[in-house]
């Protein structure tokens, strides 16, 4: 839904998008492009959380000489930015393939445009591997990393508004005297952080989605700035808030599960280390 609302045409609001996708493509339409993100999410999340936590430990070691010391806000912000920057290297190709697969049946209606030899509304790619290989062969590495600038502008500040609110809300919700937050506090703080992060990241998410969807049938945008200007000139400021409801609603349960899994995994590994090396 997010991709269709941000990069598609004629969907209107979220409910209309749901009904249109279901009517035209049945239930399968809601799961297009899912396999590639599903196969890579474990690696992606491991890298993001691993870079974030290890950067925090390094900064605490450099600043205080103790890697286990609670990091200050500046360290959390810097670690978040580093995690966001690194994540783009993995996330951009995955998002590109997902969006191309989701948008390849989206009709492109524009008069007097000579399109590629494919017919709009019919599949161009047979699956994620074929999509990745086709883009790589036709557009090279630059094609695989199309939209990387917009994704950097989305994820570097986006992860700051992901980890900082989580750290703040987790500390605020956790009762005094507790060494670590309980699962319910982690779940709630993670969900709120996810909703904030995805909600505020929506404008650049729109630009990224449009850039990556561009190229299935024709190349409309020359780059990030050109996409911003064309989108604003054609559709006004409201275009940059397309899909904000879907992003915020999706961000809550997704981030709750992510942070809960991360914190519980850390606790389990620390407990195993304690039992192995008393």
Coordinates of C-alpha atoms in Angstrom, one line a residue:
X1 CA 0.0 0.0 0.0
X2 CA 2.8 2.4 0.9
X3 CA 4.5 2.1 -2.5
X4 CA 1.3 2.3 -4.4
X5 CA 0.2 5.4 -2.6
X6 CA 3.6 7.1 -2.9
X7 CA 4.6 6.2 -6.4
X8 CA 1.3 5.1 -8.1
X9 CA -1.5 7.0 -9.8
X10 CA -5.2 7.0 -9.1
X11 CA -5.3 5.3 -5.7
X12 CA -6.6 8.3 -3.7
X13 CA -6.7 7.5 0.0
X14 CA -5.6 4.4 1.9
X15 CA -9.0 2.7 1.9
X16 CA -9.4 3.3 -1.8
X17 CA -6.0 1.9 -2.4
X18 CA -6.8 -1.3 -0.4
X19 CA -10.0 -1.8 -2.4
X20 CA -8.4 -1.1 -5.8
X21 CA -5.5 -3.5 -5.2
X22 CA -7.9 -6.2 -4.0
X23 CA -10.3 -5.7 -6.8
X24 CA -7.6 -5.8 -9.5
X25 CA -5.1 -8.2 -8.1
X26 CA -6.9 -10.1 -5.3
X27 CA -5.1 -10.9 -2.0
X28 CA -1.9 -11.8 -3.8
X29 CA -1.5 -8.1 -4.7
X30 CA -0.8 -7.2 -1.1
X31 CA 2.2 -9.6 -1.0
X32 CA 4.0 -8.6 -4.2
X33 CA 7.7 -8.1 -3.8
X34 CA 7.7 -9.7 -0.3
X35 CA 10.2 -12.5 -0.9
X36 CA 13.4 -10.4 -1.3
X37 CA 12.8 -8.3 1.9
X38 CA 11.8 -11.4 3.8
X39 CA 15.0 -13.2 2.8
X40 CA 17.2 -10.3 3.7
X41 CA 15.5 -8.8 6.8
X42 CA 17.5 -10.9 9.3
X43 CA 20.8 -9.7 7.8
X44 CA 19.6 -6.1 7.5
X45 CA 18.3 -5.9 11.1
X46 CA 21.5 -7.6 12.5
X47 CA 23.7 -5.1 10.7
X48 CA 21.6 -2.1 11.9
X49 CA 21.3 -3.1 15.5
X50 CA 24.9 -4.5 15.6
X51 CA 26.4 -1.3 14.2
X52 CA 24.3 0.8 16.6
X53 CA 25.2 -1.1 19.7
X54 CA 28.9 -1.6 18.9
X55 CA 29.2 2.1 17.9
X56 CA 27.7 3.1 21.3
X57 CA 30.2 0.8 23.1
X58 CA 33.1 2.2 21.2
X59 CA 32.1 5.8 22.0
X60 CA 31.6 4.9 25.7
X61 CA 35.1 3.3 25.7
X62 CA 36.6 6.4 24.0
X63 CA 34.8 8.9 26.2
X64 CA 34.8 7.1 29.6
X65 CA 37.1 4.2 29.3
X66 CA 34.2 1.8 30.0
X67 CA 32.2 0.3 27.0
X68 CA 29.4 -0.9 29.3
X69 CA 28.7 2.6 30.6
X70 CA 25.3 4.1 29.7
X71 CA 25.9 6.3 26.6
X72 CA 25.0 10.0 26.6
X73 CA 22.5 11.5 24.1
X74 CA 25.2 12.7 21.7
X75 CA 26.6 9.1 21.5
X76 CA 23.2 7.7 20.9
X77 CA 22.6 10.2 18.1
X78 CA 26.0 9.5 16.5
X79 CA 25.6 5.7 16.7
X80 CA 22.1 6.1 15.1
X81 CA 23.5 8.1 12.2
X82 CA 26.3 5.6 11.6
X83 CA 23.7 2.7 11.7
X84 CA 21.5 4.6 9.2
X85 CA 24.4 5.3 6.9
X86 CA 25.6 1.6 6.9
X87 CA 22.0 0.3 6.4
X88 CA 21.6 2.1 3.1
X89 CA 24.2 -0.2 1.5
X90 CA 22.1 -3.2 2.2
X91 CA 18.6 -1.6 2.1
X92 CA 18.8 0.2 -1.3
X93 CA 19.0 -2.8 -3.6
X94 CA 16.4 -4.7 -1.6
X95 CA 13.9 -1.8 -1.7
X96 CA 14.6 -1.2 -5.4
X97 CA 13.7 -4.8 -6.2
X98 CA 10.6 -4.7 -3.9
X99 CA 9.3 -1.5 -5.4
X100 CA 10.0 -2.6 -9.0
X101 CA 8.0 -5.8 -8.5
X102 CA 5.2 -3.9 -6.8
X103 CA 4.9 -1.3 -9.4
X104 CA 5.4 -3.2 -12.6
X105 CA 1.7 -3.8 -13.1
X106 CA 0.9 -0.1 -12.4
X107 CA -0.4 1.4 -15.6
X108 CA 1.5 4.5 -16.7
X109 CA -0.9 6.9 -18.3
X110 CA 0.8 9.7 -20.2
X111 CA 0.1 10.7 -23.8
X112 CA 2.7 10.9 -26.6
X113 CA 5.5 9.0 -24.7
X114 CA 7.5 6.4 -26.4
X115 CA 7.8 3.7 -23.8
X116 CA 10.2 0.8 -23.6
X117 CA 9.3 -2.4 -25.5
X118 CA 7.2 -3.6 -22.5
X119 CA 3.5 -2.8 -22.2
X120 CA 2.4 -0.9 -19.1
X121 CA 0.1 -3.0 -16.9
X122 CA 1.9 -6.3 -17.8
X123 CA 4.8 -7.8 -15.8
X124 CA 8.3 -6.8 -16.7
X125 CA 10.1 -9.0 -14.2
X126 CA 9.5 -12.7 -13.5
X127 CA 10.6 -12.5 -9.9
X128 CA 13.2 -10.9 -7.5
X129 CA 16.2 -12.6 -8.9
X130 CA 15.2 -11.8 -12.5
X131 CA 14.5 -8.2 -11.5
X132 CA 17.9 -7.8 -9.8
X133 CA 19.7 -9.4 -12.7
X134 CA 17.8 -7.3 -15.3
X135 CA 18.4 -4.0 -13.6
X136 CA 22.1 -4.9 -13.1
X137 CA 22.6 -5.8 -16.7
X138 CA 20.7 -2.8 -18.1
X139 CA 21.6 -0.1 -15.6
X140 CA 24.7 -1.4 -13.8
X141 CA 25.5 -0.7 -10.2
X142 CA 24.1 2.8 -10.4
X143 CA 20.7 1.2 -11.3
X144 CA 20.8 -1.1 -8.4
X145 CA 21.5 1.8 -6.1
X146 CA 19.0 4.2 -7.7
X147 CA 17.5 6.4 -5.0
X148 CA 20.5 6.0 -2.6
X149 CA 20.7 9.7 -2.0
X150 CA 17.0 9.9 -1.0
X151 CA 17.5 6.8 1.2
X152 CA 20.4 8.4 3.0
X153 CA 18.3 11.5 3.6
X154 CA 15.6 9.3 4.9
X155 CA 17.6 6.8 7.0
X156 CA 20.3 8.9 8.6
X157 CA 17.9 11.3 10.4
X158 CA 15.3 8.5 10.5
X159 CA 17.4 6.3 12.7
X160 CA 18.1 9.2 15.0
X161 CA 14.3 9.5 15.4
X162 CA 14.2 5.7 15.9
X163 CA 16.8 5.0 18.5
X164 CA 16.7 8.3 20.5
X165 CA 12.9 8.2 21.2
X166 CA 13.3 4.5 22.1
X167 CA 16.1 5.2 24.6
X168 CA 14.1 8.1 26.1
X169 CA 10.7 6.3 26.3
X170 CA 12.3 3.1 27.6
X171 CA 14.0 4.9 30.4
X172 CA 10.9 6.9 31.2
X173 CA 8.6 3.9 31.3
X174 CA 10.9 1.6 33.2
X175 CA 10.2 1.8 37.0
X176 CA 13.0 3.2 39.2
X177 CA 15.3 0.5 40.7
X178 CA 15.0 -1.8 37.7
X179 CA 18.3 -2.8 36.1
X180 CA 16.7 -3.3 32.7
X181 CA 13.3 -2.6 31.1
X182 CA 10.7 -5.3 31.2
X183 CA 9.2 -6.7 27.9
X184 CA 6.1 -4.5 28.0
X185 CA 8.2 -1.3 28.3
X186 CA 10.4 -2.4 25.4
X187 CA 7.3 -3.3 23.3
X188 CA 5.6 0.1 24.0
X189 CA 8.8 2.2 23.6
X190 CA 9.8 0.4 20.4
X191 CA 6.3 0.9 18.9
X192 CA 6.2 4.6 19.7
X193 CA 9.7 5.1 18.3
X194 CA 8.8 3.3 15.1
X195 CA 5.7 5.3 14.6
X196 CA 7.6 8.6 15.1
X197 CA 10.5 7.5 12.9
X198 CA 8.4 6.3 10.0
X199 CA 6.0 9.2 10.2
X200 CA 8.7 11.8 10.0
X201 CA 10.6 9.9 7.3
X202 CA 7.6 9.9 5.0
X203 CA 8.6 12.9 2.8
X204 CA 11.9 11.4 1.8
X205 CA 10.3 7.9 1.6
X206 CA 8.0 9.3 -1.1
X207 CA 11.0 10.6 -3.0
X208 CA 12.9 7.3 -2.7
X209 CA 9.8 5.3 -3.8
X210 CA 9.3 7.4 -6.8
X211 CA 12.9 7.3 -7.9
X212 CA 13.1 3.5 -7.5
X213 CA 9.8 2.9 -9.2
X214 CA 11.0 5.2 -12.1
X215 CA 12.6 3.1 -14.8
X216 CA 10.1 0.2 -15.1
X217 CA 8.7 1.8 -18.2
X218 CA 10.5 5.1 -18.6
X219 CA 12.9 7.4 -16.7
X220 CA 11.1 10.4 -15.6
X221 CA 13.4 11.8 -12.9
X222 CA 17.1 12.8 -13.2
X223 CA 17.8 12.5 -9.5
X224 CA 16.7 13.3 -6.0
X225 CA 16.3 17.1 -6.4
X226 CA 14.6 16.7 -9.7
X227 CA 12.1 14.3 -8.2
X228 CA 11.4 16.7 -5.4
X229 CA 10.9 19.6 -7.7
X230 CA 8.7 17.7 -10.2
X231 CA 6.6 16.2 -7.5
X232 CA 6.0 19.5 -5.9
X233 CA 5.3 21.3 -9.1
X234 CA 2.8 18.7 -10.3
X235 CA 1.1 17.8 -7.0
X236 CA 1.9 20.3 -4.4
X237 CA 3.3 20.0 -0.9
X238 CA 0.7 17.3 0.1
X239 CA 2.5 14.7 -2.2
X240 CA 5.3 14.4 0.3
X241 CA 2.9 13.1 3.0
X242 CA 1.4 10.3 0.9
X243 CA 1.3 7.1 2.8
X244 CA 2.1 8.7 6.2
X245 CA -0.8 6.9 7.9
X246 CA 0.3 3.5 6.5
X247 CA 3.9 4.3 7.6
X248 CA 3.0 5.3 11.1
X249 CA 0.6 2.4 11.7
X250 CA 3.0 -0.1 10.2
X251 CA 5.9 1.3 12.2
X252 CA 4.4 0.6 15.6
X253 CA 4.0 -3.2 15.5
X254 CA 7.1 -3.7 13.3
X255 CA 9.4 -1.8 15.6
X256 CA 7.8 -3.2 18.8
X257 CA 8.7 -6.7 17.5
X258 CA 12.2 -5.6 16.4
X259 CA 13.2 -4.0 19.7
X260 CA 11.7 -6.8 21.7
X261 CA 13.5 -9.4 19.8
X262 CA 16.8 -7.4 20.0
X263 CA 16.6 -6.8 23.8
X264 CA 15.5 -10.4 24.6
X265 CA 18.3 -11.8 22.5
X266 CA 20.9 -9.6 24.2
X267 CA 19.6 -10.8 27.6
X268 CA 19.7 -14.4 26.6
X269 CA 23.3 -14.1 25.3
X270 CA 24.4 -12.3 28.4
X271 CA 22.8 -15.0 30.6
X272 CA 24.5 -17.7 28.6
X273 CA 27.9 -16.0 29.0
X274 CA 27.4 -15.6 32.7
X275 CA 26.5 -19.3 33.1
X276 CA 29.5 -20.4 30.9
X277 CA 32.0 -18.0 32.7
X278 CA 30.8 -17.6 36.2

